[in-house]
Amino acid sequence: MEQYVIKPWDTRDGSEPTPVDWDMQVPPEVDAVAELVIKEYDMTVHNRTLITSKPDKGGAIWRIETNKGPRSLKVLHRTPERSLYSVGLQEYVVRQGARVPALIPARDGKLFVEKGGKLWIVTDWISLEPAAKVDLTGAQELCYGLGEFHRHTKGYVPPAGAKNSSRLYRWPNYYQKIAKKIGWMREMAKAYRETAASGPILAVVDKYEQQAIAALERLKASSYPKMVQMGEPHWGLVHQDYGWSNGQNGPGGLWVIDLDGVAYDLPFRDLRKLITSTMDDMGVWDVTWMRGMIEAYHRANPLDRESFEILLLDMSVPNEFYKHLKEMFYDPVTFLNTEAEGILQRVVATDQTKDQALAELAKDSSQYQPGNYTQVVVPRSPERQSLASTENQANWQLADQMQLPAQSQVPEQSQVLVPVAEEKAVLAADARRPKAKVENKPDEVKAKKALRIPEPEPIRAATVKKPQEPKEREKARPETRKEPVKQEKERTPVAVQTTTPPSGWFIKAPVVTPVEKAEPAKQQGPRLKAKVAPAKRAKTGDKPVKKKASSQGSKQSATNKKAVAKKAITKLQAKKPLNKSPKTSEKAKAGNQVVAKSGSPRKTQHAAVTHPYKKTAAPSRKSASSQAKKPRSAKAQKTGRNML
C-alpha cells in the first residue's frame, strides 16, 4: 500500500454525461491510504464521512469524528512540492491572526503527512454558513473577509523545497493570451458556419478582440511595471478560487477555506473576479453593487490610487466573454450548436451597461491616496527562510528532500502556455475551413499566421541512405536512370534527436584492392576450364536448363590466362562435334554440344554452338525486364518468332 500513488480516477472528456454522485466516491485504495494517514496522528477516529472529491484531479475531503472532536481530513491533489507552498501559507496566515482553519501536527511534528504521492492535512472542523447572496450586505461581507485574508498574506516567504507559484509578473502575457484566443474564436466560427452560434459570434468578436488589445496597451502605459517591482512578499497572495463557497461566515466573522491554489499576485485580482462574476450572475453592471464591494474590501485592505486604476483596467478586459466561450475549443460542433448562442446573448446583453458603469467608477479615483512606488528592484526569488526561527527545518521537508540540500525552486517569469487541446481544435477548424483568397485580404492572412503557436514536433525516424560514388549518383537521377537502384532499398531507420548526426550515419568507404593482388588460380579456375559438359534434357514444357561449362584443364596461375585459353581452344577445334541423337550419352567427349528441345509451343530447336568455348552471356536482368515490359508484338519482332 505504501507504493500506491494517488492519481485522477475518473476523467471525463465532456461528451459523457456526469453522474449525480460523480464527486461522492473515491477508489478503495485511496480509502486505505486515508486509514494509514489517520494512524500518523494522535487521535482515535470513530467515523469517517466523505464530503466531496475531485475525481478528475485526485483530491478529496472527509469529516472525521475523533476523541478530540470533529475534524477535517483532506488530501491535496497537487504535487507535494506545490502543496507544501500552500501548507506553509496556511500556517503563516493563522499566526498572523487570519480566520483560517489551523493545521494539526502529526506525531512527528509535521503539519502534513506524505503518503500516496500526495500531502494530507488535518484541521478542526469549523461550522460555517454561506454569506447572503441576494443582497449587497452579503457581498460586502464576502469582500471584507477577502481583504482581511490578503492583508495577512503580506510578507509570506514559502519554506525551502516548496514550488513557488506566482502570477504577479504575468499580467501582460495574460492579456495577450486573451486577445489571441478571441482571434481564434473568429476562425472557429468561420470554420463552422453551419452551426447555430457562428453568425452571432462573428457579429461581436471583433469588438471583444479590440477591447483586449486596448487593455493590453493601457496596462503597458500604467503603473503596473512600477508596482510589480516591489516584489512578491510585498503584495502577498491571492486565493484564485475565491467565491461564495470558499468564503463563509463562522465564529468571529468570515472564514476563508480551501487554500490549495494560492499564488503571488496583485491581491485585488481576487476582488475583480468576484465583482465581474457577480455582475454576470445579475445580468447587469450595477454601479451601486460594484462601489459597495470595492469599499468593503478597501476597509479591510486599503487600496491606493494606482491599485484602484489597475482594478478598473482589469474589469475592462472581456473576461466573461472569454471564460464562457473558450469551451468551443474542446468540442466545437456540440458547443456551438447547443450552449454557445444562449451564453453569448446573455454576455452581450450584460455588457451593454459595462462601459457606463466603469466610466462612473473612474470618477472615484480621486478618493484614493496615491501609492509610493520607488524604483528599487526587488529580487523575484526571495530567499527562503523558516516560518519561525524556533522551529526545526526538518518539519518542512518532504520525503524526497531529506537527503538533498535545500534549493530555491522559484522560477523566473514564466511564459504563457496554450493548452494543447485548444491549439489542436483551432488547427482542425482551420483545416476544415476553405482557404481564403490571399490577394483580397493580405493583412488578415498574416494575422492568422501570427496566432498559431506550433507544437513541438515529435521525434521521427529518419531514413539514411548509404553514400554513393559520383558515377552511381549520375545513374540515380530520375531523368536518366532506367532501373531501380538497389541502394534505395537498403535503408536504416535512425531516431534523430539532435542536429548532430549519429555515428551510424558515417559509412566506411569500400576498400579498393590493389591490382598487384590478383585472385589465386584456384578461385578463377572454374571460369577457365576447357571442356563443356553436355546439357541435361529439359522436361516437356520446361525451358532448357543451362549449365556452366566445367573445365578439366591444368591449374595455371592467373598470369597465364591467355596461354591456357589458347591451348583449350586448339584442343576443342581438333575434335568433331557429335551427331545429334536422342540417345546421346552424358559421357560424351568435351567439345561437343547437345541441343535440348525447346519448351516453346512450336518446339523450335536451336542450332549447335559452333564455338564451344566462346559462350553467349546469359541475358541480364536489365534486358529481361525491359523486354518483359514490351507488348507481345514487339517481342515477336525482336525474337523472330511467329506469335500467331
mmCIF file with all atom_site columns, C-alpha atoms in Angstrom, residues 85 89 92-93 146-158 164-169 171 227-228 230-240 262-270 297 301:
data_model
loop_
_atom_site.group_PDB
_atom_site.id
_atom_site.type_symbol
_atom_site.label_atom_id
_atom_site.label_alt_id
_atom_site.label_comp_id
_atom_site.label_asym_id
_atom_site.label_entity_id
_atom_site.label_seq_id
_atom_site.pdbx_PDB_ins_code
_atom_site.Cartn_x
_atom_site.Cartn_y
_atom_site.Cartn_z
_atom_site.occupancy
_atom_site.B_iso_or_equiv
_atom_site.pdbx_formal_charge
_atom_site.auth_seq_id
_atom_site.auth_comp_id
_atom_site.auth_asym_id
_atom_site.auth_atom_id
_atom_site.pdbx_PDB_model_num
ATOM 1  C CA . TYR A 1 85  ? 3.715   26.033 -0.733  1.00 0.00 ? 85  TYR A CA 1
ATOM 2  C CA . LEU A 1 89  ? 0.898   29.816 3.667   1.00 0.00 ? 89  LEU A CA 1
ATOM 3  C CA . TYR A 1 92  ? 1.631   31.621 8.169   1.00 0.00 ? 92  TYR A CA 1
ATOM 4  C CA . VAL A 1 93  ? -1.753  33.368 7.979   1.00 0.00 ? 93  VAL A CA 1
ATOM 5  C CA . LEU A 1 146 ? -11.234 38.742 1.345   1.00 0.00 ? 146 LEU A CA 1
ATOM 6  C CA . GLY A 1 147 ? -9.438  41.991 2.229   1.00 0.00 ? 147 GLY A CA 1
ATOM 7  C CA . GLU A 1 148 ? -8.547  40.605 5.654   1.00 0.00 ? 148 GLU A CA 1
ATOM 8  C CA . PHE A 1 149 ? -7.115  37.471 4.137   1.00 0.00 ? 149 PHE A CA 1
ATOM 9  C CA . HIS A 1 150 ? -4.998  39.444 1.652   1.00 0.00 ? 150 HIS A CA 1
ATOM 10 C CA . ARG A 1 151 ? -3.629  41.672 4.384   1.00 0.00 ? 151 ARG A CA 1
ATOM 11 C CA . HIS A 1 152 ? -2.489  38.671 6.418   1.00 0.00 ? 152 HIS A CA 1
ATOM 12 C CA . THR A 1 153 ? -0.667  37.094 3.464   1.00 0.00 ? 153 THR A CA 1
ATOM 13 C CA . LYS A 1 154 ? 1.738   40.005 3.029   1.00 0.00 ? 154 LYS A CA 1
ATOM 14 C CA . GLY A 1 155 ? 5.338   39.128 3.796   1.00 0.00 ? 155 GLY A CA 1
ATOM 15 C CA . TYR A 1 156 ? 4.950   35.390 3.278   1.00 0.00 ? 156 TYR A CA 1
ATOM 16 C CA . VAL A 1 157 ? 8.026   33.500 2.096   1.00 0.00 ? 157 VAL A CA 1
ATOM 17 C CA . PRO A 1 158 ? 7.493   29.788 1.361   1.00 0.00 ? 158 PRO A CA 1
ATOM 18 C CA . ASN A 1 164 ? 6.785   28.732 -5.902  1.00 0.00 ? 164 ASN A CA 1
ATOM 19 C CA . SER A 1 165 ? 3.577   29.859 -7.589  1.00 0.00 ? 165 SER A CA 1
ATOM 20 C CA . SER A 1 166 ? 3.386   33.421 -8.873  1.00 0.00 ? 166 SER A CA 1
ATOM 21 C CA . ARG A 1 167 ? 1.247   35.336 -11.344 1.00 0.00 ? 167 ARG A CA 1
ATOM 22 C CA . LEU A 1 168 ? 2.482   38.771 -10.346 1.00 0.00 ? 168 LEU A CA 1
ATOM 23 C CA . TYR A 1 169 ? 4.582   39.340 -13.460 1.00 0.00 ? 169 TYR A CA 1
ATOM 24 C CA . TRP A 1 171 ? -0.454  40.214 -16.488 1.00 0.00 ? 171 TRP A CA 1
ATOM 25 C CA . MET A 1 227 ? 4.056   48.162 -8.833  1.00 0.00 ? 227 MET A CA 1
ATOM 26 C CA . VAL A 1 228 ? 5.412   44.698 -9.550  1.00 0.00 ? 228 VAL A CA 1
ATOM 27 C CA . MET A 1 230 ? 8.003   45.935 -5.151  1.00 0.00 ? 230 MET A CA 1
ATOM 28 C CA . GLY A 1 231 ? 8.331   42.157 -5.149  1.00 0.00 ? 231 GLY A CA 1
ATOM 29 C CA . GLU A 1 232 ? 6.092   39.220 -4.321  1.00 0.00 ? 232 GLU A CA 1
ATOM 30 C CA . PRO A 1 233 ? 6.126   39.303 -0.479  1.00 0.00 ? 233 PRO A CA 1
ATOM 31 C CA . HIS A 1 234 ? 5.142   42.987 -0.591  1.00 0.00 ? 234 HIS A CA 1
ATOM 32 C CA . TRP A 1 235 ? 1.813   42.202 -2.246  1.00 0.00 ? 235 TRP A CA 1
ATOM 33 C CA . GLY A 1 236 ? 1.052   38.860 -0.684  1.00 0.00 ? 236 GLY A CA 1
ATOM 34 C CA . LEU A 1 237 ? -1.041  36.108 -2.222  1.00 0.00 ? 237 LEU A CA 1
ATOM 35 C CA . VAL A 1 238 ? -4.381  35.636 -3.934  1.00 0.00 ? 238 VAL A CA 1
ATOM 36 C CA . HIS A 1 239 ? -6.792  32.778 -3.377  1.00 0.00 ? 239 HIS A CA 1
ATOM 37 C CA . GLN A 1 240 ? -7.532  32.351 -7.138  1.00 0.00 ? 240 GLN A CA 1
ATOM 38 C CA . VAL A 1 262 ? -2.877  30.276 -3.604  1.00 0.00 ? 262 VAL A CA 1
ATOM 39 C CA . ALA A 1 263 ? -0.257  32.205 -5.563  1.00 0.00 ? 263 ALA A CA 1
ATOM 40 C CA . TYR A 1 264 ? 1.602   35.517 -5.539  1.00 0.00 ? 264 TYR A CA 1
ATOM 41 C CA . ASP A 1 265 ? -0.262  38.259 -7.400  1.00 0.00 ? 265 ASP A CA 1
ATOM 42 C CA . LEU A 1 266 ? -1.700  41.727 -7.072  1.00 0.00 ? 266 LEU A CA 1
ATOM 43 C CA . PRO A 1 267 ? -4.295  40.983 -4.370  1.00 0.00 ? 267 PRO A CA 1
ATOM 44 C CA . PHE A 1 268 ? -7.214  42.853 -5.940  1.00 0.00 ? 268 PHE A CA 1
ATOM 45 C CA . ARG A 1 269 ? -7.240  40.278 -8.773  1.00 0.00 ? 269 ARG A CA 1
ATOM 46 C CA . ASP A 1 270 ? -9.481  38.172 -6.480  1.00 0.00 ? 270 ASP A CA 1
ATOM 47 C CA . TYR A 1 297 ? -12.600 45.491 0.552   1.00 0.00 ? 297 TYR A CA 1
ATOM 48 C CA . ASN A 1 301 ? -7.077  46.044 2.904   1.00 0.00 ? 301 ASN A CA 1
#
